[in-house]
Coordinates of C-alpha atoms in Angstrom, one line a residue:
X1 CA -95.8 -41.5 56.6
X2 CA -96.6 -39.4 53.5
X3 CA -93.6 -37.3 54.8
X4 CA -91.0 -39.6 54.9
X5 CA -91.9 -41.3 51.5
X6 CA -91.7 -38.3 49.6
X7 CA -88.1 -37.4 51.7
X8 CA -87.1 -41.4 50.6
X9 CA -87.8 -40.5 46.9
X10 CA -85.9 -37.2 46.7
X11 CA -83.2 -38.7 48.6
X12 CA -82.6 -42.1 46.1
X13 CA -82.8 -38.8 43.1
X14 CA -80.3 -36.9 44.7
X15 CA -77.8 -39.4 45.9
X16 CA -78.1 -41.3 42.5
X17 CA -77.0 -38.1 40.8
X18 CA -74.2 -37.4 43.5
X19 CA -73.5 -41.0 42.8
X20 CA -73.0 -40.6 39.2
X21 CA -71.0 -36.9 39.9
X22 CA -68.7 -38.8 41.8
X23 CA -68.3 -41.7 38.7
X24 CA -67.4 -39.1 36.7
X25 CA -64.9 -36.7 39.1
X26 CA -63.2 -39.7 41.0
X27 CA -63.8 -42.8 39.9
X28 CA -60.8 -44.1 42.4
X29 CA -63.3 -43.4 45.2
X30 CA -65.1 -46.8 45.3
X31 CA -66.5 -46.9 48.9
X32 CA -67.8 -43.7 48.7
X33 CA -69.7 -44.9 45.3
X34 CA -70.7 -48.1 47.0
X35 CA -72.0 -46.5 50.3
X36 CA -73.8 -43.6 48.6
X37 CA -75.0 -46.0 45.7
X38 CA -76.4 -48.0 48.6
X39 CA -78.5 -45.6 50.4
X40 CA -79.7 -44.4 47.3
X41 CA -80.9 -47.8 46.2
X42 CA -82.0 -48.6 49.6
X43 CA -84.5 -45.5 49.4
X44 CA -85.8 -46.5 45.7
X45 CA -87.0 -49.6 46.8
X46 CA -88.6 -47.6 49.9
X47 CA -90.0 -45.1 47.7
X48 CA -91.3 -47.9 44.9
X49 CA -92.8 -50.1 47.4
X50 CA -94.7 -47.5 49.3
X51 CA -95.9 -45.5 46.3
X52 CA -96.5 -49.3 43.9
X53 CA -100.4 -48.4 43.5
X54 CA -100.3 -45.0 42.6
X55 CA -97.2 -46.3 40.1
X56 CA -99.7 -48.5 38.4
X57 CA -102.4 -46.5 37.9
X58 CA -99.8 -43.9 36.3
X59 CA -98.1 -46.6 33.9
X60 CA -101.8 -47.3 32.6
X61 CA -102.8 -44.1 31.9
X62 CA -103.0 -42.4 28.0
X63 CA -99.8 -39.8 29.3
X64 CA -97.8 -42.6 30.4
X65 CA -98.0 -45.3 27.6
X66 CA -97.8 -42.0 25.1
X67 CA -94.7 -40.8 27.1
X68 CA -93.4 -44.7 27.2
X69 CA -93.8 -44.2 23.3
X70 CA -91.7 -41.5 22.9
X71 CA -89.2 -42.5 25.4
X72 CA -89.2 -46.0 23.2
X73 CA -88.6 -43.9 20.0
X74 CA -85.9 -41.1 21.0
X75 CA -83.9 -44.3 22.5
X76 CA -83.8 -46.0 18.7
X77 CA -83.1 -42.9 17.5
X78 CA -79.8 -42.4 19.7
X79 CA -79.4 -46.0 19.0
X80 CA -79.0 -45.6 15.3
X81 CA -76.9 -42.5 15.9
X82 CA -74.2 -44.3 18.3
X83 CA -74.1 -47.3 15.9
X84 CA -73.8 -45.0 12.7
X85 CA -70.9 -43.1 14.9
X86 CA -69.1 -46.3 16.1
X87 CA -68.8 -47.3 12.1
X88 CA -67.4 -43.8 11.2
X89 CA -64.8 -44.3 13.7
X90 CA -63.9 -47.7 12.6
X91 CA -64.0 -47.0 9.1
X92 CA -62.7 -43.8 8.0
X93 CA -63.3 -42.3 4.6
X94 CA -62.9 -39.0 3.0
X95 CA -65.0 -37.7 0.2
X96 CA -63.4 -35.0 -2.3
X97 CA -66.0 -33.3 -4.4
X98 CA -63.8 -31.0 -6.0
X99 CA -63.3 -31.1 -9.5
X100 CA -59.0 -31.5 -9.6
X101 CA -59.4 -33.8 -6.1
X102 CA -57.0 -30.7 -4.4
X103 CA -58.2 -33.1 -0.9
X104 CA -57.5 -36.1 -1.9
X105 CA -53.4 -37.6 -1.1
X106 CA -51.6 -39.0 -4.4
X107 CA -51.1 -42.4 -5.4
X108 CA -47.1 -42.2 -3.9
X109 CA -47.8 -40.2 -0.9
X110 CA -50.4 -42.9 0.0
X111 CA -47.9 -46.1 -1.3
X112 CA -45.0 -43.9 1.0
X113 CA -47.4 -43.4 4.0
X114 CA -48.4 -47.1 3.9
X115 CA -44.9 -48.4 3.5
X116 CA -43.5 -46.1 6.5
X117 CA -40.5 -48.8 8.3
X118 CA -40.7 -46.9 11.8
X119 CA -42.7 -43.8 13.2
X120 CA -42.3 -40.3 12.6
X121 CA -42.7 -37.4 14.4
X122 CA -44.2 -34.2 13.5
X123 CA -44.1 -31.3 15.1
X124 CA -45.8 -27.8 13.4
X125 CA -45.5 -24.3 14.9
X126 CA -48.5 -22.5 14.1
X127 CA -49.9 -19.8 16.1
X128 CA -53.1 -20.5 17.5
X129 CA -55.3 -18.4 15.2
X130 CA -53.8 -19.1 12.5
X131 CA -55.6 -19.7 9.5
X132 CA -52.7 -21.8 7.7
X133 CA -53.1 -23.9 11.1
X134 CA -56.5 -25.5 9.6
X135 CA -55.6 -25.7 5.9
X136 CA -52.5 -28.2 7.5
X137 CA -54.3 -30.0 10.1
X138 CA -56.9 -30.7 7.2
X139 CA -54.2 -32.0 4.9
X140 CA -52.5 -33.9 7.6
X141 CA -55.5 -35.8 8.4
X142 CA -54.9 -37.4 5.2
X143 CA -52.1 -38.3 6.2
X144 CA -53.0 -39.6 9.5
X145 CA -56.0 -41.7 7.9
X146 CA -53.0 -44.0 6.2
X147 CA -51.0 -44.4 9.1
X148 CA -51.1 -44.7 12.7
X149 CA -47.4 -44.5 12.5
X150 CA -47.6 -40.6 12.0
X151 CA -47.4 -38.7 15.3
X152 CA -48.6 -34.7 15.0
X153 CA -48.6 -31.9 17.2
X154 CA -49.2 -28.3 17.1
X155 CA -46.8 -25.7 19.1
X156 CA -48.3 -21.9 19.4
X157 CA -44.4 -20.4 18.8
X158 CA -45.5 -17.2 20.9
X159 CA -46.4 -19.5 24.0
X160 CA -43.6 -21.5 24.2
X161 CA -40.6 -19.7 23.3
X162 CA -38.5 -22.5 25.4
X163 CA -39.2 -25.2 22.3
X164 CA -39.1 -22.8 19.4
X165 CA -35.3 -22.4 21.0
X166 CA -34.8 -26.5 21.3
X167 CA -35.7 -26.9 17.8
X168 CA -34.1 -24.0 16.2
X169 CA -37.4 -22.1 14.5
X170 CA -37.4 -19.0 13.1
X171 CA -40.8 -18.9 10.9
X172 CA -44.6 -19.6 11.5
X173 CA -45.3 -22.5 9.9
X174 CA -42.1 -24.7 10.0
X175 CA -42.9 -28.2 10.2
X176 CA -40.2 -30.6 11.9
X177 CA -40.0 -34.0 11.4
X178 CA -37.7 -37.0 13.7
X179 CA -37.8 -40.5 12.9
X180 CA -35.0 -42.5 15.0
X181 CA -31.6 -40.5 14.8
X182 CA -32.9 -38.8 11.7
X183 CA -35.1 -35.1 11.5
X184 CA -35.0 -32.0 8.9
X185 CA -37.7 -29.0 8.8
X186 CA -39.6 -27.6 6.5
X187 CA -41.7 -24.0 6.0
X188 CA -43.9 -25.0 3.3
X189 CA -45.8 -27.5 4.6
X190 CA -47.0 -28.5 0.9
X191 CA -47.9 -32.2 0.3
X192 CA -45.4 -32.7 -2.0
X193 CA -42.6 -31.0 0.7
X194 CA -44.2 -33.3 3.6
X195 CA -44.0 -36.3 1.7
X196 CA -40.9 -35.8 0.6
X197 CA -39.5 -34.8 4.2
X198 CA -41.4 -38.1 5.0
X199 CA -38.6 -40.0 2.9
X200 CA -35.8 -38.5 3.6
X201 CA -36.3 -38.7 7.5
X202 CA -37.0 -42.6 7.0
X203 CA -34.5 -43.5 4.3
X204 CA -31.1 -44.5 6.2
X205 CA -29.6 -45.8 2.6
X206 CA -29.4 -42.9 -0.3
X207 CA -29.3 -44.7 -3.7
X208 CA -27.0 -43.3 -6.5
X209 CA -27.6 -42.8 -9.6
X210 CA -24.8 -41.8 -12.2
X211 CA -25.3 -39.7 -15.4
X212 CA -22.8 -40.9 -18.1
X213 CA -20.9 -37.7 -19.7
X214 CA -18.5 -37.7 -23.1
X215 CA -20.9 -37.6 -25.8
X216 CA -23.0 -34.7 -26.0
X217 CA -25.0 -36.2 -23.5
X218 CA -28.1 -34.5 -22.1
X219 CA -26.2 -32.8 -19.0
X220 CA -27.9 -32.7 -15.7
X221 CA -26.4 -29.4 -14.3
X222 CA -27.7 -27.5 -17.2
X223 CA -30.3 -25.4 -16.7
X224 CA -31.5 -24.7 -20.2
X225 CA -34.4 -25.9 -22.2
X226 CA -32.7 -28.8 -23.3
X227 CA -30.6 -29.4 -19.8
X228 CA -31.9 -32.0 -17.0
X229 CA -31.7 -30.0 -14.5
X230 CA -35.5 -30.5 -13.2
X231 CA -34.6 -33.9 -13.9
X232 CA -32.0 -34.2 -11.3
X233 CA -33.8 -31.9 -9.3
X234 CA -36.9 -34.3 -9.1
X235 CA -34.4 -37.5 -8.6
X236 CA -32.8 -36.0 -5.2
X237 CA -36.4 -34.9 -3.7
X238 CA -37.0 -38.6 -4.3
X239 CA -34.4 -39.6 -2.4
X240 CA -31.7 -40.6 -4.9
X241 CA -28.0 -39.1 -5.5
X242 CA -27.3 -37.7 -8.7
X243 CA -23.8 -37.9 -9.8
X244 CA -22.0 -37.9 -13.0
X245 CA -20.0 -40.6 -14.5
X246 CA -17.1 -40.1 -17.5
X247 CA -16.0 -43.6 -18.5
X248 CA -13.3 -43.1 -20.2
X249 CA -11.4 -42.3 -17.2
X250 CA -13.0 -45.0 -15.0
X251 CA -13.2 -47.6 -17.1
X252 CA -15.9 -49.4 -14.8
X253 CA -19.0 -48.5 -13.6
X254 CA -18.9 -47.6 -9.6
X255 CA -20.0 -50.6 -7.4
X256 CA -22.1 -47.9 -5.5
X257 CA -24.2 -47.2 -9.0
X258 CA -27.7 -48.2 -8.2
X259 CA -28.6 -46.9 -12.1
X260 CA -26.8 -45.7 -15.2
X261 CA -28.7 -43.1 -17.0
X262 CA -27.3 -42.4 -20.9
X263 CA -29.8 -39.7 -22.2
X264 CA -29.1 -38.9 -25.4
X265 CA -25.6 -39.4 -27.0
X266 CA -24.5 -37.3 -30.1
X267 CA -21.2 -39.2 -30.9
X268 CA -20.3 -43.0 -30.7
X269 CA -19.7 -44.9 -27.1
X270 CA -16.2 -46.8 -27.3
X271 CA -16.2 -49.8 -27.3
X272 CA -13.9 -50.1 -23.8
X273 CA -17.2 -47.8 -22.7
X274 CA -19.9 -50.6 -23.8
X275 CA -17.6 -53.8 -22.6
X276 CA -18.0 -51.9 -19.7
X277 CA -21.7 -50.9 -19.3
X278 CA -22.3 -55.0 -20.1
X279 CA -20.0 -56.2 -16.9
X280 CA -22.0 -53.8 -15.0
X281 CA -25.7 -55.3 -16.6
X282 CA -24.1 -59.0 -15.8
X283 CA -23.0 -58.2 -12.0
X284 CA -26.8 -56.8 -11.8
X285 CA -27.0 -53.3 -12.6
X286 CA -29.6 -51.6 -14.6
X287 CA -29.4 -48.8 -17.8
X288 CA -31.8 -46.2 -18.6
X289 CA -30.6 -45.4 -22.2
X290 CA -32.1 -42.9 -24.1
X291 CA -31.8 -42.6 -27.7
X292 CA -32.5 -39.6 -30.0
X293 CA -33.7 -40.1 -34.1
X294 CA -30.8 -39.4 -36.7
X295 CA -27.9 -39.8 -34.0
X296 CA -25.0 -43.1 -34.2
X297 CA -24.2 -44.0 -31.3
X298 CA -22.3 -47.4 -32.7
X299 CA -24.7 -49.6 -29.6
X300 CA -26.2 -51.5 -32.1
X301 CA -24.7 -54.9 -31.6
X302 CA -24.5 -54.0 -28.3
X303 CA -28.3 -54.0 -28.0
X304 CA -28.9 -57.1 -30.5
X305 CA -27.2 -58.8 -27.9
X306 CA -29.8 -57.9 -25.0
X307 CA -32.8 -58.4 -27.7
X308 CA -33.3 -54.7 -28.7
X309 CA -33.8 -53.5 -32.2
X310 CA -33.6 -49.2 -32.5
X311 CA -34.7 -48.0 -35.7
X312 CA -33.7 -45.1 -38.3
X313 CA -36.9 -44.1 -38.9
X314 CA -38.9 -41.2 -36.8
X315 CA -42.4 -41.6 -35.3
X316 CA -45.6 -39.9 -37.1
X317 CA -48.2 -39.4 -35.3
X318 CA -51.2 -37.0 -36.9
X319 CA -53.5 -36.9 -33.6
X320 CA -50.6 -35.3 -32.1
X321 CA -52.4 -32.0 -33.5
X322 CA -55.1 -32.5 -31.2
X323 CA -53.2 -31.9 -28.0
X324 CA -51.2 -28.7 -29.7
X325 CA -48.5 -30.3 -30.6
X326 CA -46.4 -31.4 -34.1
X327 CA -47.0 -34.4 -36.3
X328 CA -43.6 -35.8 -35.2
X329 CA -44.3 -35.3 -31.2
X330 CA -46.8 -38.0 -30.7
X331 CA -48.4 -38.4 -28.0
X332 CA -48.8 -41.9 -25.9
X333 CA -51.5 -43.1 -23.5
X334 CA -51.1 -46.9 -24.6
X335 CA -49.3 -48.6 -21.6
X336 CA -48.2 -52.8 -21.6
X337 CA -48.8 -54.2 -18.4
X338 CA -45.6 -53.5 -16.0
X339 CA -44.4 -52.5 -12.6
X340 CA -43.7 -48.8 -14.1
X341 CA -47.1 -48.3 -15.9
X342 CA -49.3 -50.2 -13.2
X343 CA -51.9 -47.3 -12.9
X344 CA -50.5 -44.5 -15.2
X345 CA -52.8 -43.5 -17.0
X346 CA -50.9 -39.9 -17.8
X347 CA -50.3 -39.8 -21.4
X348 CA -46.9 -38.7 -22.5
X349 CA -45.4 -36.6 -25.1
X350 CA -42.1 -37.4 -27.4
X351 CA -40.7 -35.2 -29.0
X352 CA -39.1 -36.1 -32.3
X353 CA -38.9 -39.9 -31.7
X354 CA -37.7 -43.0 -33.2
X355 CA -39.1 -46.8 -32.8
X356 CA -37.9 -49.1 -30.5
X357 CA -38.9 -53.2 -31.0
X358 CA -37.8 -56.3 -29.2
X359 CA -36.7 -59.1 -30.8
X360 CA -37.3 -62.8 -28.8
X361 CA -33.5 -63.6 -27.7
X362 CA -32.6 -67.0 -25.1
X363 CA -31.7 -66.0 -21.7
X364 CA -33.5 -62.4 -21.8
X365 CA -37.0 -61.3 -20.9
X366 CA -37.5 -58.6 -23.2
X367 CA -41.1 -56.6 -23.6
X368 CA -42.2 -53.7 -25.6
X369 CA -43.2 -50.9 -23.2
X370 CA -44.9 -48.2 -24.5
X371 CA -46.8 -47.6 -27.8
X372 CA -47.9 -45.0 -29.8
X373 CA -51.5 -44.6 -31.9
X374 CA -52.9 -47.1 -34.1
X375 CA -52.8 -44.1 -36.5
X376 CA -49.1 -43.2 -36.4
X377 CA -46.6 -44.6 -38.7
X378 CA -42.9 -45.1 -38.6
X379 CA -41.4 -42.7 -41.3
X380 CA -38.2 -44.1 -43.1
X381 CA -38.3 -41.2 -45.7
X382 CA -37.7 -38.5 -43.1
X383 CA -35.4 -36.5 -45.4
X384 CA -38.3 -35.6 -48.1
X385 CA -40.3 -32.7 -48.0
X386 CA -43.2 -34.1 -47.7
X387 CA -44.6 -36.3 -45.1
X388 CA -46.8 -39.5 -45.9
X389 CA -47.5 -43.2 -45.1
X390 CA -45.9 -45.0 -47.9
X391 CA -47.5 -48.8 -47.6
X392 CA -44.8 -51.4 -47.9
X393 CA -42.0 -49.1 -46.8
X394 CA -43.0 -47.4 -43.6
X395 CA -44.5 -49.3 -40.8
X396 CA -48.2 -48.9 -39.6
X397 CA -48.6 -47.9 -36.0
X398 CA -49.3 -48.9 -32.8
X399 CA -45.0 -48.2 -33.3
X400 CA -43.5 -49.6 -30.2
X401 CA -41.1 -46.8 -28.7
X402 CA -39.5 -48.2 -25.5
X403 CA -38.2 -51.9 -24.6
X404 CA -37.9 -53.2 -21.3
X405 CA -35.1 -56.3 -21.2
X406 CA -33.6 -58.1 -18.1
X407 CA -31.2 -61.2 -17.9
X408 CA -31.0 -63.2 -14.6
X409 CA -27.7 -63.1 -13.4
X410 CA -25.8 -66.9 -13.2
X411 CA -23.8 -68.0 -10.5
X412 CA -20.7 -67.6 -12.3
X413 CA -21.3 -64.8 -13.9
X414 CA -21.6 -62.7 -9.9
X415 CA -18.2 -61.6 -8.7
X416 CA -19.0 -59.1 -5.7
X417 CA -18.9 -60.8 -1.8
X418 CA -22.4 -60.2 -1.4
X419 CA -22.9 -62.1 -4.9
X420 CA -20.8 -65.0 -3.7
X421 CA -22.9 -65.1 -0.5
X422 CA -26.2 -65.2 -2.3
X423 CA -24.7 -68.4 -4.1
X424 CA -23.8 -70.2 -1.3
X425 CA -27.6 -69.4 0.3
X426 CA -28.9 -71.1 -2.9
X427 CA -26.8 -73.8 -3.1
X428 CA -27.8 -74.5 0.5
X429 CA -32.1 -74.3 -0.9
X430 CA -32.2 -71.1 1.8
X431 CA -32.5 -68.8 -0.6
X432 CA -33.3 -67.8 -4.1
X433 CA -31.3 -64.9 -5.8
X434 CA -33.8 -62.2 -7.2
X435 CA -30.9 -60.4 -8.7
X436 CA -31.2 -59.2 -12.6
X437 CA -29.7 -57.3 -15.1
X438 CA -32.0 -54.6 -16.4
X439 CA -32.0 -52.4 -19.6
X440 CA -34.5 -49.6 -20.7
X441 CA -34.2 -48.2 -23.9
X442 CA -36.6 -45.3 -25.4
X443 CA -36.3 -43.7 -28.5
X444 CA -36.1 -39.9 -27.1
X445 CA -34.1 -38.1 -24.4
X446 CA -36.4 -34.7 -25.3
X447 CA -39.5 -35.9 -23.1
X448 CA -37.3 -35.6 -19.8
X449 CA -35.5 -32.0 -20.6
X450 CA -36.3 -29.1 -18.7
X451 CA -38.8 -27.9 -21.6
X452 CA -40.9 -31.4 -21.4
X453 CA -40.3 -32.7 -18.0
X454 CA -43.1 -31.2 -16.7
X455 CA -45.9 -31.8 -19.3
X456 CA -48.9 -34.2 -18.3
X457 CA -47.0 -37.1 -17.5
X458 CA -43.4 -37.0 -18.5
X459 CA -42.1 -36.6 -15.1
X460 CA -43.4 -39.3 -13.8
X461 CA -42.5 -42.1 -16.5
X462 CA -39.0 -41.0 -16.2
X463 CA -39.0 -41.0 -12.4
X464 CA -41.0 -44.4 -12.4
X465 CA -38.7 -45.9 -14.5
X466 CA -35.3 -44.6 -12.6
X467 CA -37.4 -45.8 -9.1
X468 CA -38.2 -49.3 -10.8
X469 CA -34.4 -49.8 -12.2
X470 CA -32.7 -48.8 -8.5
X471 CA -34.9 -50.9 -7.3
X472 CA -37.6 -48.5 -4.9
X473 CA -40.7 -50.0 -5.8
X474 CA -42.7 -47.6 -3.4
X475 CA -41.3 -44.5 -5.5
X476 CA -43.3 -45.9 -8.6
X477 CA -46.6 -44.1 -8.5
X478 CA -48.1 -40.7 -9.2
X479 CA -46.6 -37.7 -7.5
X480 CA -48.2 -34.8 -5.6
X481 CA -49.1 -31.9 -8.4
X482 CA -48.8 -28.1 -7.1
X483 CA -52.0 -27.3 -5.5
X484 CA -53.3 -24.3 -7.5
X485 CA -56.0 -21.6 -6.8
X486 CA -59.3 -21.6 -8.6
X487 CA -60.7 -18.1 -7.9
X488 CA -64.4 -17.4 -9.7
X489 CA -64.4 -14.8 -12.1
X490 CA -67.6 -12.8 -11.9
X491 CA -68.7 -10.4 -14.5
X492 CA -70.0 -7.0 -13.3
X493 CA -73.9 -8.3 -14.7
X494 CA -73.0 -11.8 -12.7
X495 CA -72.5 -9.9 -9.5
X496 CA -75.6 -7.3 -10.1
X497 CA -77.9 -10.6 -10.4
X498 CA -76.1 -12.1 -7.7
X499 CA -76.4 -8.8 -5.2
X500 CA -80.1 -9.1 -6.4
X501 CA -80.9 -12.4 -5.7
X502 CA -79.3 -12.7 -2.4
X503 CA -80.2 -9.3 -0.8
X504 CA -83.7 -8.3 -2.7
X505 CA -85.1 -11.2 -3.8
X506 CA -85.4 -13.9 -1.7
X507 CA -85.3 -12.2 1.6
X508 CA -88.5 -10.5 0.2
X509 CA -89.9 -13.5 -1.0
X510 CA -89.9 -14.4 3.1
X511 CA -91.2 -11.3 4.0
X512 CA -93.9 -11.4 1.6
X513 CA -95.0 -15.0 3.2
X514 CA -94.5 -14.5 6.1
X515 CA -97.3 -10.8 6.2
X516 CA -99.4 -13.5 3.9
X517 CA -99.3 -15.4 7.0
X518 CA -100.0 -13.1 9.5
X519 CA -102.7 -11.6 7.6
X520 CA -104.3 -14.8 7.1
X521 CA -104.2 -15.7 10.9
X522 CA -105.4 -12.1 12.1
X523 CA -108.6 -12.6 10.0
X524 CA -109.4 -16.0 11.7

């Protein structure tokens, strides 16, 4: 009898695992799980029954309650770990320690990422090995942590020689992105370069943006220090198309200009040119104008009419010095609340630049943007030789520096089909028009040249500010900065002390404790 009870016990352990085997190889196979589950069950209860003394006198004894302890124990234990791995996987969060956040996504690649309008696919040859492979994967998980919209896969290029062929790739390390009937590739698969390709494979509408041209403007082509080159550059990675606009031939602003941009003018707009530039604010379009110190540009009743004052004067600012730069470059980090500023906290230099103030006028919104130090001045004697705050004649800073106005458009005043058709929603209480007439004025067109673009934030005021004007809200943000090495420089004492420490010292110090030990236990 003995016999058999031991053979039931084995049996119920071995067909429970088969059981289980089964589970996990083919869980299709349900009769075969039931029947097997069966006989091993049947035998468990043979086994328990038969062998119920001996498994009392076992549960009461000191081995088994300590075992049942420990069994309790490691159980709450792997409880604690599942739960604590459950919430990781629900809730996913990154932590960057490093001290310029290289890890961590920018404020517009995470706006973009959130704001995706369909899924995108990415596809990135690497070779297996590669060590680039894990530098992008780690990057992209950044990417995939915003947005279950983002599809990635990895392609070894010297296994599968059939896709490098369908998709054209010629380099380890290309990156291709689809989204609907749009795709483009890129080979440096940079966060600024993905995020980017993440626009343009997701953007079916290009906005334009003209440049006026035809007096001394700031000229976007040009390449030199004082060109906006960089400028347009920066506009077309975002997504926008730069072209250039000479009024004097057209005599109207295209319907397909999304923004005018007038930086810097050295001679006088006609007036033909201005009557123009205000039919275009009135049928909704916006201005960035850009205004340099000492220049007539004959726009001044043009801009008392849309509540904006400009000044003959030029900014002061002596704090400048701390930062490197010239009492007349002052540098700003006081922001008004605003779409454009929301989170910038960047400060910005000016070079050579003259105050801007609003002046309260019916029918406009107009706001003061941007402000410089409550230790600047506004300097009306700029001719003398010697710089200094005169009271009564100059005025004491904060010195307001750009305006921000916008005029809602009346019915009457909109003249384009899709105007009209806004009109008729209204008058019908379907629909509200949004639609508004924006102008941007800053005293300087220096901050955006090829020289200044790129300093702290310059870059990104004048890209905020052309993304808020055309209307792309989820360009407005901070944009990805080069990631750049940080390699530690050692001296050749650092790395003696170093070689010491790390091969001499402490490995000694454990051999020394360690003999201690062993000494110490021989003796006993």
């Amino acid at each position: 009898m003995k016999l058999w009870i031991a053979i039931s016990g084995w049996l119920a352990l071995l067909l429970g695992l088969f059981c289980l085997l089964l589970y996990i190889v083919a869980p299709h196979q349900t009769i075969w799980m039931a029947s097997i589950g069966g006989i091993a069950g049947v035998n468990a209860i043979f086994f328990l029954f038969s062998e119920r003394d001996a498994i009392k006198r076992r549960v009461k004894s000191r081995t088994a309650v300590y075992g049942m302890n420990t069994f309790i124990l490691c159980s709450v234990f792997l409880g604690i770990l599942v739960f604590a791995n459950m919430l990781s996987a629900r809730h996913k969060h990154r932590f960057d320690f490093t001290s310029s956040g290289i890890f961590t996504l920018a404020p517009q690649t995470e706006k973009i990422v959130a704001n995706l309008p369909r899924e995108v696919t990415l596809t990135a040859f690497f070779q297996s090995e590669s060590p680039t492979k894990a530098d992008f994967k780690n990057l992209m998980d950044g990417y995939l942590d915003l947005s279950d919209k983002i599809k990635l896969s990895f392609v070894d290029p010297d296994k599968n020689p059939a896709i490098i062929k369908q998709y054209g790739v010629t380099t380890y390390g290309t990156v291709a992105l689809e989204s609907g009937k749009q795709e483009t590739k890129i080979q440096n698969p940079t966060e600024e370069s993905i995020t980017n390709a993440l626009l343009k494979v997701t953007k079916d509408e290009k906005k334009t943006i003209y440049f006026l041209e035809g007096h001394g403007e700031r000229d976007p082509d040009d390449t030199e220090g004082q060109g906006y080159s960089t400028t347009k550059t920066a506009l077309e990675r975002d997504g926008f198309a730069v072209e250039k606009l000479l009024l004097l031939q057209t005599a109207a602003v295209p319907e397909n200009a999304d923004t005018l941009v007038i930086a810097g003018p050295q001679k006088p707009i006609h007036p033909q040119e201005q009557k123009a530039m205000e039919e275009y604010l009135h049928k909704g379009g916006s201005i960035f104008l850009l205004l340099d110190p000492q220049t007539e540009t004959g726009l001044d009743d043009f801009l008392n009419r849309w509540g904006i004052e400009v000044q003959e004067d030029i900014v002061i600012d002596p704090m400048s010095k701390l930062f490197g730069g010239d009492y007349a470059a002052p540098v700003v980090n006081q922001y008004m609340l605003h779409d454009i500023t929301k989170d910038f906290a960047l400060p910005t230099i000016f070079p050579v630049l003259r105050s801007v103030t609003a002046k309260k006028t019916d029918g406009l919104e107009v706001e003061e943007l941007l402000q410089t130090g409550a230790n600047s001045w506004a300097e009306s004697d700029f001719a003398g030789k010697k710089v200094k705050f005169d009271e009564g004649v100059d005025r004491k800073g904060p010195v307001s520096i750009a305006v921000i106005a916008s005029k809602k458009i009346a019915s009457e005043e909109k003249t384009t089909p899709e105007a009209n058709a806004d009109e008729a929603k209204n008058q019908d209480g379907k629909q509200e028009s949004a639609r508004k007439g924006n102008l941007m004025v800053v005293g300087d067109s220096d901050f955006a040249n090829n020289t200044y673009f790129n300093f702290s934030g310059n870059g990104d005021f004048f890209l905020n500010t052309a993304s808020w004007l055309a209307e792309e809200e989820t360009l407005i943000s901070i944009r990805p900065k080069e990631r750049k090495d940080s390699p530690i420089h050692l001296t050749s004492d650092w790395g003696g002390a170093i070689f010491l420490l790390g091969t001499i010292i402490f490995p000694g110090v454990v051999v020394m404790v360690g003999v201690k030990k062993w000494w110490t236990r021989r003796r006993l």
